[in-house]
PDB file of C-alpha atoms in Angstrom:
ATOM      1  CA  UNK S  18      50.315  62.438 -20.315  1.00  0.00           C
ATOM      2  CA  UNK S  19      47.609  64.626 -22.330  1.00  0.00           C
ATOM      3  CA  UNK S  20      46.594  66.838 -19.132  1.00  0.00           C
ATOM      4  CA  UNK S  21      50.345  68.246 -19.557  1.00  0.00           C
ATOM      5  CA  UNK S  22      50.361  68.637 -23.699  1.00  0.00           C
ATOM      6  CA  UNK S  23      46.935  70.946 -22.824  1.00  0.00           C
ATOM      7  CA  UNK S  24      48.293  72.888 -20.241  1.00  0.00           C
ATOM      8  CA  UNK S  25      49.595  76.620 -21.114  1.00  0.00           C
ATOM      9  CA  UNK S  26      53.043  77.324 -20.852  1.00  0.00           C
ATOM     10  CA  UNK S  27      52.568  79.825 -18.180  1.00  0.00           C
ATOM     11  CA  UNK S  28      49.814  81.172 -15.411  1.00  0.00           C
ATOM     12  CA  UNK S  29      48.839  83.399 -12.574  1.00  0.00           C
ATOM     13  CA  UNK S  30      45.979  81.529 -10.804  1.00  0.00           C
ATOM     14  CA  UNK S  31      44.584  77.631 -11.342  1.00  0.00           C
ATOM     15  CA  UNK S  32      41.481  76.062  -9.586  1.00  0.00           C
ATOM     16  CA  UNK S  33      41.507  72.309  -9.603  1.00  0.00           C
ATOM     17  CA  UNK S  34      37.699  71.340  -9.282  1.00  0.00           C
ATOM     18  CA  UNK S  35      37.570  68.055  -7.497  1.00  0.00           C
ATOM     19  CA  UNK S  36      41.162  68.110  -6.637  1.00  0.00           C
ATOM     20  CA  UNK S  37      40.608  64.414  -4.012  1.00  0.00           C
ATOM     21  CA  UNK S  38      43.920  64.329  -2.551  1.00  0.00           C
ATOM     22  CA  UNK S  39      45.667  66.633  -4.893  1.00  0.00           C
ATOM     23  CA  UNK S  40      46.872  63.510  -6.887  1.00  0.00           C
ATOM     24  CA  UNK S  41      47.240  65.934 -10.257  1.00  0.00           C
ATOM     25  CA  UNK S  42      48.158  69.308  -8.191  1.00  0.00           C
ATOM     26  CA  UNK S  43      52.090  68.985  -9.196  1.00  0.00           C
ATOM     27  CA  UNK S  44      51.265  68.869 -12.674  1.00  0.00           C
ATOM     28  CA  UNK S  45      50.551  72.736 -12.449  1.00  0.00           C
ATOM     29  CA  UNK S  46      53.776  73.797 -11.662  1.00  0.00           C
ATOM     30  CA  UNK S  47      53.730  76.596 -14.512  1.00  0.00           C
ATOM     31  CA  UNK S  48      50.794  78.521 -12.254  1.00  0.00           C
ATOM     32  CA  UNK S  49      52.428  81.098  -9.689  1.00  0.00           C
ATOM     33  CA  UNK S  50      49.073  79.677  -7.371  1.00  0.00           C
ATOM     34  CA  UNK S  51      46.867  76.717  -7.160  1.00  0.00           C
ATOM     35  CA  UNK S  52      43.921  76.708  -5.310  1.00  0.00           C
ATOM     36  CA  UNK S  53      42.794  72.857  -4.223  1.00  0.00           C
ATOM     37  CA  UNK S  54      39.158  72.663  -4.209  1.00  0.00           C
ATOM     38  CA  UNK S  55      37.140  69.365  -3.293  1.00  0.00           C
ATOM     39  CA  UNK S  56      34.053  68.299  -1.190  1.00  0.00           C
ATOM     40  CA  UNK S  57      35.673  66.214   1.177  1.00  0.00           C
ATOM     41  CA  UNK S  58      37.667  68.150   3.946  1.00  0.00           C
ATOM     42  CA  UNK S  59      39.880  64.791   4.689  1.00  0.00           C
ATOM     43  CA  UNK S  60      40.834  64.564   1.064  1.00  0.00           C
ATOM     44  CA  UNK S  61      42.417  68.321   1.638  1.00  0.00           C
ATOM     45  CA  UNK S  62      43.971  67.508   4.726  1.00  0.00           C
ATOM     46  CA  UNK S  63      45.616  64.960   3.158  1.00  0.00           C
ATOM     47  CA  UNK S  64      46.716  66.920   0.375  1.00  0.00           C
ATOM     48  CA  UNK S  65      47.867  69.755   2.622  1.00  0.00           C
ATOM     49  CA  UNK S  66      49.734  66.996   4.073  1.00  0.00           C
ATOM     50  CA  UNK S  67      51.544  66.384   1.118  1.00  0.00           C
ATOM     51  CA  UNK S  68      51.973  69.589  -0.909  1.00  0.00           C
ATOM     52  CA  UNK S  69      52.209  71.984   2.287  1.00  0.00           C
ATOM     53  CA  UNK S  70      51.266  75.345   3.337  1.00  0.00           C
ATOM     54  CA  UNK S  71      53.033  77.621   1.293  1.00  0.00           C
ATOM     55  CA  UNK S  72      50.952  80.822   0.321  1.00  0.00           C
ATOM     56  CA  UNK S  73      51.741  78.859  -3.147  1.00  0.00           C
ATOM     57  CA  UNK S  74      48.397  76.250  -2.350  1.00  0.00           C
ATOM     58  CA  UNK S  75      45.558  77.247  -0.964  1.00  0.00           C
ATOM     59  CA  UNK S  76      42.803  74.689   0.401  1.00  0.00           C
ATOM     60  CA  UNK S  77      39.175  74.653  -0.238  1.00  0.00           C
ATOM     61  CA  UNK S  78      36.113  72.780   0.742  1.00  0.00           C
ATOM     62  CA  UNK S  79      33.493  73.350  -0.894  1.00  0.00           C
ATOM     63  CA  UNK S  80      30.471  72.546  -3.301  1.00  0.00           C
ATOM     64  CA  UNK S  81      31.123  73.135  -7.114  1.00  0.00           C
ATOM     65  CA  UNK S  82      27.495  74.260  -7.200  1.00  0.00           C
ATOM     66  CA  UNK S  83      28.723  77.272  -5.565  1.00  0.00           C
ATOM     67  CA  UNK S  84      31.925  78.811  -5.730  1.00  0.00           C
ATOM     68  CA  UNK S  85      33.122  80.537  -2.993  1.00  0.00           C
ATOM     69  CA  UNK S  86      35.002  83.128  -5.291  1.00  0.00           C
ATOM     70  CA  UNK S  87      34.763  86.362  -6.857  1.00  0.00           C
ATOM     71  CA  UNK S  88      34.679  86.723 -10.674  1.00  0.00           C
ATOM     72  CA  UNK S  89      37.427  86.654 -12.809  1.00  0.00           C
ATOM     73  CA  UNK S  90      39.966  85.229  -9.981  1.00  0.00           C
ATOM     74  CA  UNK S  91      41.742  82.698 -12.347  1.00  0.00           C
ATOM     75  CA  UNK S  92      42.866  81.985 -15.496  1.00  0.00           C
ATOM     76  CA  UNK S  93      43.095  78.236 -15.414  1.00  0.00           C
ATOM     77  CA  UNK S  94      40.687  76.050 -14.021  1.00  0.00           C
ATOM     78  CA  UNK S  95      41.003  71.622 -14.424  1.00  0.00           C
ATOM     79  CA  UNK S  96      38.005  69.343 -13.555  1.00  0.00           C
ATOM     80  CA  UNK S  97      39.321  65.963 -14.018  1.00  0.00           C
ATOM     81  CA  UNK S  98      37.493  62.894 -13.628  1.00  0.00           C
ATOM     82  CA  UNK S  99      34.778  64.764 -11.380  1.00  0.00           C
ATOM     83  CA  UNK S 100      31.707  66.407 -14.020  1.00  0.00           C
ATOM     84  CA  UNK S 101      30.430  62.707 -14.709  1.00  0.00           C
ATOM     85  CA  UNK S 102      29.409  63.050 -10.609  1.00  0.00           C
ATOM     86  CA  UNK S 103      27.187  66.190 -11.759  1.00  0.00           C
ATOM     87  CA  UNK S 104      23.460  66.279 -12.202  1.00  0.00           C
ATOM     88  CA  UNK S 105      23.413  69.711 -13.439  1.00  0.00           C
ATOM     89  CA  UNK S 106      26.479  70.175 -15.763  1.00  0.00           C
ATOM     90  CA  UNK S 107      25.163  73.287 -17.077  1.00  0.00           C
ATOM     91  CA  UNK S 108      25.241  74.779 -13.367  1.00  0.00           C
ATOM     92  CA  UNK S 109      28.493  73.794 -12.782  1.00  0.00           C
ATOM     93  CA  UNK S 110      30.251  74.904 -15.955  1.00  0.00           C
ATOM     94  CA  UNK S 111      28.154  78.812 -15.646  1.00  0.00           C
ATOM     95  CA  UNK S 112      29.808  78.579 -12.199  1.00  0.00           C
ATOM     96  CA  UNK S 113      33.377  77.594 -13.380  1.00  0.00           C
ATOM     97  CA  UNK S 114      32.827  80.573 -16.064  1.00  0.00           C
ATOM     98  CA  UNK S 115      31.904  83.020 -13.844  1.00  0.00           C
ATOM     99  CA  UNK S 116      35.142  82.858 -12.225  1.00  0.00           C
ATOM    100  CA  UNK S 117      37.986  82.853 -14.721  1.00  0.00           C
ATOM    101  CA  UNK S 118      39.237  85.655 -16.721  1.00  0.00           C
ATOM    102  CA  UNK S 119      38.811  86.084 -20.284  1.00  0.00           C
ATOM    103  CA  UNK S 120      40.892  84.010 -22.634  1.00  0.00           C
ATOM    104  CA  UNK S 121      41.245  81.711 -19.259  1.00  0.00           C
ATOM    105  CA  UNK S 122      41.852  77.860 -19.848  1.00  0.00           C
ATOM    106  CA  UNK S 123      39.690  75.441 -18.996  1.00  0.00           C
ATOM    107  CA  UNK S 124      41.204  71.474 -19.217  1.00  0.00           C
ATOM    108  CA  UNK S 125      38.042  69.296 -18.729  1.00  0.00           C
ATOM    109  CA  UNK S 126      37.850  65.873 -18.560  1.00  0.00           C
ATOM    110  CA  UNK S 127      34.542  63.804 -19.250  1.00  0.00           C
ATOM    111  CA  UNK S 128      33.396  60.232 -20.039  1.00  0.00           C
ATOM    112  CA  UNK S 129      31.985  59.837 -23.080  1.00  0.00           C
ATOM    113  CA  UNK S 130      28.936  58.155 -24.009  1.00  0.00           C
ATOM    114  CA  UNK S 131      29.796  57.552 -27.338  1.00  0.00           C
ATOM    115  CA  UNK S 132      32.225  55.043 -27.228  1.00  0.00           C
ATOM    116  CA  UNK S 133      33.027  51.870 -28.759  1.00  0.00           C
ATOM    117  CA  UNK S 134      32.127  49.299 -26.247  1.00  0.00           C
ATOM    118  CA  UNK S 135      29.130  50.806 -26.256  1.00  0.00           C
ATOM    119  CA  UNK S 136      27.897  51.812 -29.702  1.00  0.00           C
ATOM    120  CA  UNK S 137      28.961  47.929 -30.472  1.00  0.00           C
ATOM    121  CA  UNK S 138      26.674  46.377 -27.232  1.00  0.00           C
ATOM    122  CA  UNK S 139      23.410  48.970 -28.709  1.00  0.00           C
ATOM    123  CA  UNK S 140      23.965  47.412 -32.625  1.00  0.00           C
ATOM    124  CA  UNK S 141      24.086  43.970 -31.106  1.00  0.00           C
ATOM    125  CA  UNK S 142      20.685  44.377 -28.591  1.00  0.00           C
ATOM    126  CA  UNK S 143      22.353  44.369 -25.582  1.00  0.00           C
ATOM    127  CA  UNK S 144      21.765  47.688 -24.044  1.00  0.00           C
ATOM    128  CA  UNK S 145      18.833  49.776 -23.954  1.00  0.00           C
ATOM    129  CA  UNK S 146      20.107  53.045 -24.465  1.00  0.00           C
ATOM    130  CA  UNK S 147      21.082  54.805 -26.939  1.00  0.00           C
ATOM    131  CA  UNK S 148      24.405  55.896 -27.503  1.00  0.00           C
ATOM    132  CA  UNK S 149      23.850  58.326 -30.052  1.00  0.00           C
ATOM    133  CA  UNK S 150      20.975  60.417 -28.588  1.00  0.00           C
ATOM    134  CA  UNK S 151      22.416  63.808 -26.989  1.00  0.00           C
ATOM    135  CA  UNK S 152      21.088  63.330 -23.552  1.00  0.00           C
ATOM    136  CA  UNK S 153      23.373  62.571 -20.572  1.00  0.00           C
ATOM    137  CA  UNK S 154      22.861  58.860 -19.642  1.00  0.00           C
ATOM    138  CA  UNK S 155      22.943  57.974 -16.285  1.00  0.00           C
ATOM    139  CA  UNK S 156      24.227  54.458 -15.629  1.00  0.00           C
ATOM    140  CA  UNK S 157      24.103  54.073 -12.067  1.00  0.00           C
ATOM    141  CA  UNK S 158      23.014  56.648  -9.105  1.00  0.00           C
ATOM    142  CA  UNK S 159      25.057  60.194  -9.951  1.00  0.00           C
ATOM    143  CA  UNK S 160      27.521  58.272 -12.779  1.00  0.00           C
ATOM    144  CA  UNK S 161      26.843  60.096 -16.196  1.00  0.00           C
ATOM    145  CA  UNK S 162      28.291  59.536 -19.494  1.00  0.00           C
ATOM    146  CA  UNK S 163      28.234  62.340 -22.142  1.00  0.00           C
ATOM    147  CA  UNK S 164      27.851  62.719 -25.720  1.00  0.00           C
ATOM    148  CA  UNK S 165      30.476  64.764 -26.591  1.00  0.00           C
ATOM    149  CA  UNK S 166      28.051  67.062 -29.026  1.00  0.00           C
ATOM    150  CA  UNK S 167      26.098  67.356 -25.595  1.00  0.00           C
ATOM    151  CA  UNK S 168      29.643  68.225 -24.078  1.00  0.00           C
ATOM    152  CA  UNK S 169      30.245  71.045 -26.619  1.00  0.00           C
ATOM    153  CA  UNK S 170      27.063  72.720 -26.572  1.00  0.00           C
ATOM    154  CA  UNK S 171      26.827  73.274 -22.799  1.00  0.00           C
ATOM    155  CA  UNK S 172      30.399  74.819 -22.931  1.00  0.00           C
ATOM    156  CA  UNK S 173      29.603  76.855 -25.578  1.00  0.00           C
ATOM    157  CA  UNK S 174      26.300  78.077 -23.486  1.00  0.00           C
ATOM    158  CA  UNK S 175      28.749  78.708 -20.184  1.00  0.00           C
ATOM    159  CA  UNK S 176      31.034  80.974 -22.470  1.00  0.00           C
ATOM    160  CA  UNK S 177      33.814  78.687 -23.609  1.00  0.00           C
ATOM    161  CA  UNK S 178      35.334  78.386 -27.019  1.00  0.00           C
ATOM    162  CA  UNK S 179      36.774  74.412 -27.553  1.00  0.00           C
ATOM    163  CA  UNK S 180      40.045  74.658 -28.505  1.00  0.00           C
ATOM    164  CA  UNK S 181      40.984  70.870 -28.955  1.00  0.00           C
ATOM    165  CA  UNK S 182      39.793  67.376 -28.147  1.00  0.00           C
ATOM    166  CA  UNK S 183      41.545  64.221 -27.070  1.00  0.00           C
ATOM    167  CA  UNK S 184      40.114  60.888 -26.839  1.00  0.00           C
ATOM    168  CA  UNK S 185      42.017  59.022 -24.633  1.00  0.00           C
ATOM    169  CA  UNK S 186      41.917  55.335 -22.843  1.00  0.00           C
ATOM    170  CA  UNK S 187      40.827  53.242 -25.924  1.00  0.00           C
ATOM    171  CA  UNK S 188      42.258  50.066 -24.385  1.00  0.00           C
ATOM    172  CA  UNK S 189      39.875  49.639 -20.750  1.00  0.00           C
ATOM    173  CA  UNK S 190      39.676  45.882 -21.481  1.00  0.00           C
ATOM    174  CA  UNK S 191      40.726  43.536 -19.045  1.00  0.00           C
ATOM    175  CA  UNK S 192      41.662  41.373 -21.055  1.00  0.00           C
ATOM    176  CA  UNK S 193      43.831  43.381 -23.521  1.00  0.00           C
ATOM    177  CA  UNK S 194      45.526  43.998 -20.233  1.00  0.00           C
ATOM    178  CA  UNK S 195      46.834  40.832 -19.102  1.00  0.00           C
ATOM    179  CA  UNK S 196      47.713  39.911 -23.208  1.00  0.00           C
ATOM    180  CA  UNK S 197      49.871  43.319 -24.204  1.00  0.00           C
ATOM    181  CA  UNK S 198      52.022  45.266 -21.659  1.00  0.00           C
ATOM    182  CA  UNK S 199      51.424  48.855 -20.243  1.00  0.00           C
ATOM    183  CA  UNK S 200      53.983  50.176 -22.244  1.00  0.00           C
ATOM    184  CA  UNK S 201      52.838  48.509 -25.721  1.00  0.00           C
ATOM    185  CA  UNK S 202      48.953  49.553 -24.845  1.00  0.00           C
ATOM    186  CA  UNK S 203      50.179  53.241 -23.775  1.00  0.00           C
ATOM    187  CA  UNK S 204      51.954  53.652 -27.007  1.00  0.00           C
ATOM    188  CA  UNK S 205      49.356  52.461 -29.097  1.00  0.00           C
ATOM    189  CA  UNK S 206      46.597  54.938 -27.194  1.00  0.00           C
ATOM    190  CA  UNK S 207      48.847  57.682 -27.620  1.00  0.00           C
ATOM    191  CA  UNK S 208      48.489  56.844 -31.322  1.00  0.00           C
ATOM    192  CA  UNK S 209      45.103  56.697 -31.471  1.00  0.00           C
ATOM    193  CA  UNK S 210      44.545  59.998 -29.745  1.00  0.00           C
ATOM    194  CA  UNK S 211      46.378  61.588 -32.339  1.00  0.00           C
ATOM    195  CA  UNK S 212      43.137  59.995 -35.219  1.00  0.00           C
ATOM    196  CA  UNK S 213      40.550  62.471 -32.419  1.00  0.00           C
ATOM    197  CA  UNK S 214      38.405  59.919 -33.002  1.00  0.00           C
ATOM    198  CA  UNK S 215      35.743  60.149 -30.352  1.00  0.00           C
ATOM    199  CA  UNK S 216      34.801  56.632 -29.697  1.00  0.00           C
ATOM    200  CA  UNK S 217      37.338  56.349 -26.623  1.00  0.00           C
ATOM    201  CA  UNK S 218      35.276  55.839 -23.422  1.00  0.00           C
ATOM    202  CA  UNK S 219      37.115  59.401 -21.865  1.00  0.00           C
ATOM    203  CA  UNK S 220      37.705  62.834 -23.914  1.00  0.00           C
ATOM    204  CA  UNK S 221      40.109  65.778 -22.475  1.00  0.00           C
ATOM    205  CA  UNK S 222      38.942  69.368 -23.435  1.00  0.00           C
ATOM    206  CA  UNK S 223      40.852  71.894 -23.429  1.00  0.00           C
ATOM    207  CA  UNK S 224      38.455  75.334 -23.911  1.00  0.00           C
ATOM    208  CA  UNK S 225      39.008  78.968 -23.543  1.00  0.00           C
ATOM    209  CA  UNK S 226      37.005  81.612 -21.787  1.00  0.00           C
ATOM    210  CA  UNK S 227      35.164  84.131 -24.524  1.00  0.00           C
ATOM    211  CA  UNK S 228      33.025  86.727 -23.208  1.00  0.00           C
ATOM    212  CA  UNK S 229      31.962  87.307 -19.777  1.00  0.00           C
ATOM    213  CA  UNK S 230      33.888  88.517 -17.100  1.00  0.00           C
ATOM    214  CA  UNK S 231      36.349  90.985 -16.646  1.00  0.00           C
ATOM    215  CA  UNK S 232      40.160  90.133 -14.903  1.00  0.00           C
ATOM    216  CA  UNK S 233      40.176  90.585 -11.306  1.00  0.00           C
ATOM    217  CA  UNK S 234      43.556  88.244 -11.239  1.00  0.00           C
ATOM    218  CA  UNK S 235      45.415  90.810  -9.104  1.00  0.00           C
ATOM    219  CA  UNK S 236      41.715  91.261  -6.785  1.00  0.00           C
ATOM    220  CA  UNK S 237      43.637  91.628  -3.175  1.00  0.00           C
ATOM    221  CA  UNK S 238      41.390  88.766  -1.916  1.00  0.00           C
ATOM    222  CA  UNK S 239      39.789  85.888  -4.327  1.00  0.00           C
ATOM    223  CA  UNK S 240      36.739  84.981  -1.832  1.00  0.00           C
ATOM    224  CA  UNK S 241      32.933  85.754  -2.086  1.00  0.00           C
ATOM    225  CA  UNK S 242      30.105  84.190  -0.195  1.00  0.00           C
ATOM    226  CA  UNK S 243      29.032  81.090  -2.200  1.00  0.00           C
ATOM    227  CA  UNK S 244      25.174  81.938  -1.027  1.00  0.00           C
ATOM    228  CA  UNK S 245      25.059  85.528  -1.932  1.00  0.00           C
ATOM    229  CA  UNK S 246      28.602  86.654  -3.842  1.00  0.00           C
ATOM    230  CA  UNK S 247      29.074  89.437  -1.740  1.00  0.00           C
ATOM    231  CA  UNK S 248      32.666  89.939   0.455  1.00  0.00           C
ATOM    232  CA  UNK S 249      34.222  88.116   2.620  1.00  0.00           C
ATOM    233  CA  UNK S 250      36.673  89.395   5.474  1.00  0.00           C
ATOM    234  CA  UNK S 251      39.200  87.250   7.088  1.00  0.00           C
ATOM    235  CA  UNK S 252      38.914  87.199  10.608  1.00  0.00           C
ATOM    236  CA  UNK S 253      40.960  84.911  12.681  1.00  0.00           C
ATOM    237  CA  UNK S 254      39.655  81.504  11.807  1.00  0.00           C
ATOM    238  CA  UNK S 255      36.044  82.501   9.911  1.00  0.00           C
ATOM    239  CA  UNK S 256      35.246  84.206   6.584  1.00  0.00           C
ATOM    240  CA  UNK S 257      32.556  86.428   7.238  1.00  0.00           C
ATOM    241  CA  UNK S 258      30.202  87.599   5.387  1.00  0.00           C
ATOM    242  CA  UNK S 259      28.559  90.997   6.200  1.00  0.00           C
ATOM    243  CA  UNK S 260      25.735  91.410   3.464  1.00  0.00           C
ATOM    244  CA  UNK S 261      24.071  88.299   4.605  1.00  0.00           C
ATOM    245  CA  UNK S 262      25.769  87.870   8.799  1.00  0.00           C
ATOM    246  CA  UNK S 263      26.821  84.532   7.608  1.00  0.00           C
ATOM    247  CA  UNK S 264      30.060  82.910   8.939  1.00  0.00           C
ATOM    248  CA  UNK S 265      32.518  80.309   7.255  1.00  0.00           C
ATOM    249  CA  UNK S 266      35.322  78.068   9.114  1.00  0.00           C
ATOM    250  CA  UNK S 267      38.804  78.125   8.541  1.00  0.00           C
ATOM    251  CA  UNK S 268      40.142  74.969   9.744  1.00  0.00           C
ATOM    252  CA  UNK S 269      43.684  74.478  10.368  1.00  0.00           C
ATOM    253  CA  UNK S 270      44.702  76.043   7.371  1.00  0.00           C
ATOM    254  CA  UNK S 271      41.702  74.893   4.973  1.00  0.00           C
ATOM    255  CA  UNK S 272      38.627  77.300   3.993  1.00  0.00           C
ATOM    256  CA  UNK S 273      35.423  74.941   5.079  1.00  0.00           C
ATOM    257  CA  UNK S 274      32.703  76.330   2.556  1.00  0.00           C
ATOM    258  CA  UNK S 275      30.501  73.491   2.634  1.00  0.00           C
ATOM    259  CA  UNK S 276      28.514  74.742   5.385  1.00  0.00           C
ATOM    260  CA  UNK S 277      27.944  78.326   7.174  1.00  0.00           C
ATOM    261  CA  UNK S 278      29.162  78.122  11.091  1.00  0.00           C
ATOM    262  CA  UNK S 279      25.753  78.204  13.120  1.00  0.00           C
ATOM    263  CA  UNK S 280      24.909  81.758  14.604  1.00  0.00           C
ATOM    264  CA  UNK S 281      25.977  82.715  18.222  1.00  0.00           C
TER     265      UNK S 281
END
């Protein structure tokens, strides 16, 4: 599996953007904490479900667009499958950057726009767009595929240095499905990652945090108001917020960040 050849040996602290139902969360065993982060509060629930509630997990809700955490709180971060839903990747990456610590890994995962299927359907006149022009193409409502020179410059804007680049999933056909086996087709993409050449319809990233931020891995709380970054204080089940008098729901175990709790 490439997410595990990318993945430091060691770590304090990993956010896993767009965790779902924390279908990848085992995979960071090396990381003393993981902190399971996605949009949909029943997705969580059913992670918590399955991974627990040991201070080793802790479970967020909340929107990507703003992070509900101080800077510097982590020094891994994974967004698998998930920036391809995102209208403004350059938000979301300054966001993910603001939050790690320097020399902090970043494993991203994005489809690419660029890839054989269809640079062959553009030579051939049977798709409009270009898949050599930079710009994020967007295929149907909030589905994007990225060129990965369009991929590289916005991390290098956020303040991330690539490190390496892995094409992977060369053989989506249906077709080459039902004629080779799983195992025959996995070893032969596994071969073909090796070549980086960047004409598979997915890419892993793996990139490191440069500039920025200083470490606040050992901060005694990781939370800030998504709307206004200031503290939070844990009181019973809500976060609050004091700059701003805002509230924020714990429920059951989960920090609900999608929404402030209406005023009293």
């Amino acid at each position: 599996m490439v997410l595990r050849r990318l993945l430091p040996a060691e770590g304090t602290r990993l956010l896993e953007v767009g965790a779902g139902f924390g279908r990848l969360t085992s995979e960071y065993h090396m990381y003393q904490q993981v902190v399971v982060l996605d949009y949909s509060l029943s997705q969580l629930q059913y992670a918590q479900e399955q991974l627990g509630r040991s201070s080793r997990f802790v479970y967020v809700a909340a929107d990507a667009y703003k992070l509900p955490f101080r800077p510097g709180v982590f020094d891994g971060v994974t967004m698998i499958r998930v920036i391809h839903h995102m209208a403004s990747v350059r938000t979301v990456l300054a966001q993910i950057r603001r939050v790690m610590s320097p020399n902090g890994t970043f494993i991203l995962e994005f489809a690419n726009k660029r890839n054989a299927k269809a640079l062959l359907r553009y030579r051939l006149g049977k798709q409009s767009w270009n898949p050599d022009d930079l710009s994020p193409v967007e295929f149907v409502e909030l589905n994007f595929d990225f060129h990965p020179e369009y991929i590289r410059g916005e991390l290098g804007a956020a303040g991330f240095q690539i490190e390496q680049g892995v094409p992977v999933s060369f053989f989506r056909l249906q077709r080459l499905k039902q004629m080779l086996s799983p195992a025959l087709l996995a070893n032969l993409d596994g071969l073909l990652q090796r070549t980086g050449l960047q004409i598979a319809p997915s890419i892993f990233v793996r990139a490191r945090a440069v500039h920025g931020s200083a470490s606040n891995l050992h901060a005694p709380s990781i939370f800030a108001c998504p709307e206004c970054g200031g503290e939070l204080v844990h009181a019973g089940d809500e976060m609050l917020c004091r700059a701003e008098d805002r509230r924020w729901a714990v429920r059951d175990g989960i920090y609900d960040f999608k929404a402030p709790l209406e005023a009293v």
